[in-house]
PDB file of C-alpha atoms in Angstrom:
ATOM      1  CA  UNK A   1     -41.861  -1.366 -28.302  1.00 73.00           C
ATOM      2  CA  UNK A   2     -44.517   1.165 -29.175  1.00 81.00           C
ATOM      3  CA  UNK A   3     -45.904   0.618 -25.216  1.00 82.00           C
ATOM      4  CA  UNK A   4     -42.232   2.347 -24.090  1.00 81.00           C
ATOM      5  CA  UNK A   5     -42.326   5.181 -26.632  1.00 84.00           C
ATOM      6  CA  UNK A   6     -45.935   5.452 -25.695  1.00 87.00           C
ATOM      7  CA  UNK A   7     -45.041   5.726 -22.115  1.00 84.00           C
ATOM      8  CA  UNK A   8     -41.532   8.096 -22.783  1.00 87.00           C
ATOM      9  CA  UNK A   9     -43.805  10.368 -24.439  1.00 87.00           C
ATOM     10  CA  UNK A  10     -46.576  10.469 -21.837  1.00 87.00           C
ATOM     11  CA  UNK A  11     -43.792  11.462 -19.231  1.00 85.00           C
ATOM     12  CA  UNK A  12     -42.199  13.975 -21.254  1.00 87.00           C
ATOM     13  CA  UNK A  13     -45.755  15.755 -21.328  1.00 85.00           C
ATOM     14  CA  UNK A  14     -45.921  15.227 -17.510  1.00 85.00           C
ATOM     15  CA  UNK A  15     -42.590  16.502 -16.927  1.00 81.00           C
ATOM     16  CA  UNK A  16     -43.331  20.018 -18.991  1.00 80.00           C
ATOM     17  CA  UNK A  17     -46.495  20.588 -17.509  1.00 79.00           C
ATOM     18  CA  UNK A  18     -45.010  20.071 -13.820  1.00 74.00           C
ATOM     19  CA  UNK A  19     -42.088  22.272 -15.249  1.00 73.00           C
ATOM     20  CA  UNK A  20     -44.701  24.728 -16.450  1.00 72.00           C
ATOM     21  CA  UNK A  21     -46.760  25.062 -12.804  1.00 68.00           C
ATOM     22  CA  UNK A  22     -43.277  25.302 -10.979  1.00 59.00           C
ATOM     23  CA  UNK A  23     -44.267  21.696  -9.221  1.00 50.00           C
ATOM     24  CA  UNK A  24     -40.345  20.888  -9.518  1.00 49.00           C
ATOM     25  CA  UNK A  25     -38.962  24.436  -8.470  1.00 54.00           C
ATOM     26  CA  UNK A  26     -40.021  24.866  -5.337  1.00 57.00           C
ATOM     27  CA  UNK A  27     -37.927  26.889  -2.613  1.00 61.00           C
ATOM     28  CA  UNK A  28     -37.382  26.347   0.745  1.00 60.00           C
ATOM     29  CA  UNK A  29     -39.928  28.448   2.707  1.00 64.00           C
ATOM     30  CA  UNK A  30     -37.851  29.265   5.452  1.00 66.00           C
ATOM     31  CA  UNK A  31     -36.790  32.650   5.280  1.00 71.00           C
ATOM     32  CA  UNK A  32     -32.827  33.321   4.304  1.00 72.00           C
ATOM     33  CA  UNK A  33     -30.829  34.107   7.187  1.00 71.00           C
ATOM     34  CA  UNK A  34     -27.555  36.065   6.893  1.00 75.00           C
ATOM     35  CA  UNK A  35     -24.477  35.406   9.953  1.00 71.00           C
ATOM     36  CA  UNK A  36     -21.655  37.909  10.419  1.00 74.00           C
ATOM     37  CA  UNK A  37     -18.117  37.046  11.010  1.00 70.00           C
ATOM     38  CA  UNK A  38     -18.510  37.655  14.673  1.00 70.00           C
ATOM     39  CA  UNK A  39     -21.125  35.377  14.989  1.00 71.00           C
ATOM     40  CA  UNK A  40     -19.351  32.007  14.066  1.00 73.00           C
ATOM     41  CA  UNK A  41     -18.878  29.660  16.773  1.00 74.00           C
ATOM     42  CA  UNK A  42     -14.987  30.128  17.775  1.00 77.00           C
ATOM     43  CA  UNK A  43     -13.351  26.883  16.885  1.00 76.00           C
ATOM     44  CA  UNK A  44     -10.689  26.099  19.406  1.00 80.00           C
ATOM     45  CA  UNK A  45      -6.815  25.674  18.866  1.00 80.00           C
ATOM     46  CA  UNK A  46      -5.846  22.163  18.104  1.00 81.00           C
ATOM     47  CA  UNK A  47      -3.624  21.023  21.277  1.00 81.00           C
ATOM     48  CA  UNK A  48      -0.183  19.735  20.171  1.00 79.00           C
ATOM     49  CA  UNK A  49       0.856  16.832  21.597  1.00 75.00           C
ATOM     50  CA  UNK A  50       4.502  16.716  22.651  1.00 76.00           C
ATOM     51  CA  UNK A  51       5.841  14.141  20.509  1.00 70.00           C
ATOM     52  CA  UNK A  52       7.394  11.066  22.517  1.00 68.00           C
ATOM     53  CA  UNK A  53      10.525  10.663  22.021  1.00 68.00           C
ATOM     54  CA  UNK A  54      11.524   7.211  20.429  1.00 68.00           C
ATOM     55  CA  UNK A  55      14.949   4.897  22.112  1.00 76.00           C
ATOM     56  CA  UNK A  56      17.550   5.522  19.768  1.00 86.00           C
ATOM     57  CA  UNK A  57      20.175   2.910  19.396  1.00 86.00           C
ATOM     58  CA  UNK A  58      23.836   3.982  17.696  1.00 93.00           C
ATOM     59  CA  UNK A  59      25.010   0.638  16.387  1.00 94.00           C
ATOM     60  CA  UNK A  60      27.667  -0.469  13.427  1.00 94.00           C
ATOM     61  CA  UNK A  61      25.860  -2.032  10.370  1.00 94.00           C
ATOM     62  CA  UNK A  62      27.109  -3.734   7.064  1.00 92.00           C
ATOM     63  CA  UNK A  63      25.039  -6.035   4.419  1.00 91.00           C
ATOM     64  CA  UNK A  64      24.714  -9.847   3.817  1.00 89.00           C
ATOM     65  CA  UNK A  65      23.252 -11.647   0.858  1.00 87.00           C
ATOM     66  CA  UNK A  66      21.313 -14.562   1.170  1.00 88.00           C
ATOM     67  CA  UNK A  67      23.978 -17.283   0.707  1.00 85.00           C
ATOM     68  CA  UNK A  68      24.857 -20.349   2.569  1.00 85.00           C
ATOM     69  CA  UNK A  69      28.317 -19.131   3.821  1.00 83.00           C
ATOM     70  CA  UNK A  70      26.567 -15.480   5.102  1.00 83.00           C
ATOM     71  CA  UNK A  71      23.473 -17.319   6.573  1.00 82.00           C
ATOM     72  CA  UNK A  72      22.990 -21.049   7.853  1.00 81.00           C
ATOM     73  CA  UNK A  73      21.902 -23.839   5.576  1.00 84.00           C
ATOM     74  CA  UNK A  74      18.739 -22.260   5.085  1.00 86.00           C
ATOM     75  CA  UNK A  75      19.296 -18.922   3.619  1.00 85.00           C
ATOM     76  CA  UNK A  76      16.202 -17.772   2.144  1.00 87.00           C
ATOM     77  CA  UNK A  77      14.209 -18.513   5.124  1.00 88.00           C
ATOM     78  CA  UNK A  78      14.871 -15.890   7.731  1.00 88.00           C
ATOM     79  CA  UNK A  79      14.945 -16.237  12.012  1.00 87.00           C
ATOM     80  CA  UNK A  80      11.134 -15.462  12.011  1.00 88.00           C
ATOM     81  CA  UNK A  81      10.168 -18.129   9.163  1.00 88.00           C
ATOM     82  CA  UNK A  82       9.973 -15.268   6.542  1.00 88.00           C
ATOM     83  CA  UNK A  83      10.810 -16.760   2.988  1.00 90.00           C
ATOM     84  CA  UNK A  84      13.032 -14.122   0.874  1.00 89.00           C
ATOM     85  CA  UNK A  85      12.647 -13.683  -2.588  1.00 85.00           C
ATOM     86  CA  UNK A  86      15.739 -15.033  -4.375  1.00 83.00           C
ATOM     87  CA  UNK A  87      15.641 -13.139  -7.573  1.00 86.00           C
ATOM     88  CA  UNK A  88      15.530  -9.895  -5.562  1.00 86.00           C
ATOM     89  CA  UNK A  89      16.128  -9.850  -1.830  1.00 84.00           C
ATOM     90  CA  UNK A  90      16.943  -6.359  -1.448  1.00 83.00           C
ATOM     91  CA  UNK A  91      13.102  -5.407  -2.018  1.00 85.00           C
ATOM     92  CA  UNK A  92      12.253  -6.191   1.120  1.00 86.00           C
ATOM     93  CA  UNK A  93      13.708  -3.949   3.341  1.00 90.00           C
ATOM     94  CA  UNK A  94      14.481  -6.286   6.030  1.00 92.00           C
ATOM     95  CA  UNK A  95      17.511  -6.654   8.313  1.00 93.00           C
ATOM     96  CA  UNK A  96      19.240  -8.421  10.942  1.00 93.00           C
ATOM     97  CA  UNK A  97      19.872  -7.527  14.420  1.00 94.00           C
ATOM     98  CA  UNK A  98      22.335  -8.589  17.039  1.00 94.00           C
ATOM     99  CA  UNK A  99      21.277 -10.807  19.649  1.00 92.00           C
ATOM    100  CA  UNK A 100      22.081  -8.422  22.772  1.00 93.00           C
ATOM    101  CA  UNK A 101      19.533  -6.060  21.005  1.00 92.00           C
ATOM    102  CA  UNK A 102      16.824  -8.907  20.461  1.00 92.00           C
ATOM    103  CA  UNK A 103      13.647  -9.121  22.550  1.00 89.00           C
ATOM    104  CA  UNK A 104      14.849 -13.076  23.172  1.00 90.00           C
ATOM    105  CA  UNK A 105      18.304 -12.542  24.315  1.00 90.00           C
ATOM    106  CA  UNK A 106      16.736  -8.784  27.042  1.00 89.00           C
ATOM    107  CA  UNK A 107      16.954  -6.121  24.176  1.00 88.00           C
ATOM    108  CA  UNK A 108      14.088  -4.353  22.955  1.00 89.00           C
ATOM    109  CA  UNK A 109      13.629  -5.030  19.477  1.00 91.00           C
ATOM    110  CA  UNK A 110      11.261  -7.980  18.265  1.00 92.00           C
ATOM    111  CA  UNK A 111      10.617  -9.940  15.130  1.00 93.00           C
ATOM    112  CA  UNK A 112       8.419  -7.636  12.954  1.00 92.00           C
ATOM    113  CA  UNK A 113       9.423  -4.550  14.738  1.00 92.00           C
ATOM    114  CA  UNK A 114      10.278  -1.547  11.986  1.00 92.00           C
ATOM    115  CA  UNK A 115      13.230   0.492  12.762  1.00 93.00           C
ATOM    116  CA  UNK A 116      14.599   3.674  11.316  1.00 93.00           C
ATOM    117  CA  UNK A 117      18.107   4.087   9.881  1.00 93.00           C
ATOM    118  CA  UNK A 118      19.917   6.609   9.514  1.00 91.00           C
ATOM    119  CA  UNK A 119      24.186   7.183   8.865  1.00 91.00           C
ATOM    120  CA  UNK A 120      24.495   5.042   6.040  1.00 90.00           C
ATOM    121  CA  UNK A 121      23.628   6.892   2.991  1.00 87.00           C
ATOM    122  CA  UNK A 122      20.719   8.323   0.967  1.00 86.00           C
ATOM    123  CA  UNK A 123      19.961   4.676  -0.399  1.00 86.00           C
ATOM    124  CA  UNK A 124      20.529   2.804   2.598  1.00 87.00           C
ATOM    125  CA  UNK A 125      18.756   5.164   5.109  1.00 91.00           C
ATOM    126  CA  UNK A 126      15.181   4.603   5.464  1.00 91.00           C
ATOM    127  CA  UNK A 127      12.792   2.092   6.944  1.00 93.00           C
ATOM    128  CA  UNK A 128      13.350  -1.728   7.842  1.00 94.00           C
ATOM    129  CA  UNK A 129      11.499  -4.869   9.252  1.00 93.00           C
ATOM    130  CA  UNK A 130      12.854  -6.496  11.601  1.00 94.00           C
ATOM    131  CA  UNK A 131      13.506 -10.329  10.375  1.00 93.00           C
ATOM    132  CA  UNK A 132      16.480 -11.870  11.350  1.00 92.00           C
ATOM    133  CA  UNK A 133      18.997 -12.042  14.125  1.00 93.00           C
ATOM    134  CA  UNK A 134      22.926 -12.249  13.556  1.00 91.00           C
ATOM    135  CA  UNK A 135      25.132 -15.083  14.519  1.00 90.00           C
ATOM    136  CA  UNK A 136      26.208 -14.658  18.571  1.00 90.00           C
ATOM    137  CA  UNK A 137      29.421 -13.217  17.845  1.00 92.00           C
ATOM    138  CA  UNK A 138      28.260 -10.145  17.024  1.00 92.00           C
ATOM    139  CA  UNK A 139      27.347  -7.337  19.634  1.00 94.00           C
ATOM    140  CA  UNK A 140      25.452  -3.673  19.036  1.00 94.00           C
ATOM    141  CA  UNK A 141      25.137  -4.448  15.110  1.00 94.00           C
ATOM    142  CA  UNK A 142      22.661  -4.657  12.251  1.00 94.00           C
ATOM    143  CA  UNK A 143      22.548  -6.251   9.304  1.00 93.00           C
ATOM    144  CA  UNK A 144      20.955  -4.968   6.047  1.00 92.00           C
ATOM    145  CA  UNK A 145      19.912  -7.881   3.611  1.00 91.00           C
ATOM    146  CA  UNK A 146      20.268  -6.842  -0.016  1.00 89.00           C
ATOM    147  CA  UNK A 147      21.079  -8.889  -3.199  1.00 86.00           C
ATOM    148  CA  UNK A 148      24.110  -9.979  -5.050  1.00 82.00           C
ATOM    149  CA  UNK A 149      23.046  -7.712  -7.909  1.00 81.00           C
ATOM    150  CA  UNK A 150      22.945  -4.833  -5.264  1.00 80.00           C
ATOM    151  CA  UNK A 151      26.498  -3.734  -5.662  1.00 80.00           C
ATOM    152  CA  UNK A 152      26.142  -2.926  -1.976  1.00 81.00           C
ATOM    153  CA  UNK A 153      28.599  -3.177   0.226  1.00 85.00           C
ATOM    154  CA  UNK A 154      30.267  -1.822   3.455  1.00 87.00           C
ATOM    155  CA  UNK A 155      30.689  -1.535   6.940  1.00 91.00           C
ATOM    156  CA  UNK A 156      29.769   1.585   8.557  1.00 92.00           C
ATOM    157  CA  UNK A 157      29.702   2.679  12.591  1.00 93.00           C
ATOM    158  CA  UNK A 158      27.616   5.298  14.218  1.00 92.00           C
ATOM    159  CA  UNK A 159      24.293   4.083  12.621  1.00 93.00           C
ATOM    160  CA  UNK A 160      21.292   5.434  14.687  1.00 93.00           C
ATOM    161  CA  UNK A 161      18.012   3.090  14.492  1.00 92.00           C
ATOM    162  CA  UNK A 162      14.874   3.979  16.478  1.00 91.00           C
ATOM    163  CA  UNK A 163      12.045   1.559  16.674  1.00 90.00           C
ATOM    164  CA  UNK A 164       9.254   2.931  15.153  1.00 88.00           C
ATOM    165  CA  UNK A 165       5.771   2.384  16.538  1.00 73.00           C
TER     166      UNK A 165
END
């Protein structure tokens, strides 16, 4: 113990005499050099991409629950093998899409895919994953999962979704 207080106080000294001979202030020795305005090196424009526009689908949408008679027999298990949370499904911000407007049946839209939407309200509107398809009957539709405790639902037409990339 005495060795370290020995030591602290044989650095201290070496620190105030290196303070004291300016050994730990020195300045740069090359000289200061002032630059005007003028003199800056222009820095060019940033070049705005055009934006590209994204396909934009109007379809009808409406809501299902995950429940035997709205699904198959497996309900929590989506098209893509996705397992849904049971206590609350609405979290996940996934839907449903037709088959005419699936990748697998010569649409555009794959599992996975997000899409906006837009036309249904302020709650509804916003950004979905692509998980599940609808039965064959229906054509030029989404469906937005959401829970029983949701209080959600409706059928509304001129929905826009875009895919987005």
């Amino acid at each position: 113990m005495i060795r370290y207080k020995i030591l602290a106080a044989m650095f201290s000294v070496i620190v105030a005499i290196a303070e004291e001979f300016s050994l730990l202030k020195s300045e740069s020795p090359a000289p200061k050099v002032e630059v005007t305005q003028e003199e800056w090196l222009p820095i060019p424009e940033p070049q705005l991409a055009e934006p590209i526009p994204l396909p934009v689908h109007t379809v009808a949408a409406s809501v299902y629950h995950p429940e035997p008679h709205q699904t198959d027999s497996t309900p929590f298990i989506t098209a893509d093998g996705s397992r849904i949370n049971s206590r609350n499904p609405g979290k996940h911000r996934w839907l449903a899409v037709s088959r005419d407007l699936h990748a697998r049946w010569g649409g555009d839209i794959e599992f996975g895919d997000s899409l906006w939407v837009s036309g249904i309200s302020d709650e509804m509107d916003g950004l979905y994953i692509v998980r599940d398809v609808m039965n064959r009957r229906f054509r030029n539709q989404v469906d937005i999962l959401v829970g029983r405790k949701d209080r959600v639902m409706g059928y509304w037409k001129n929905v826009s979704i875009a895919k987005v990339d």
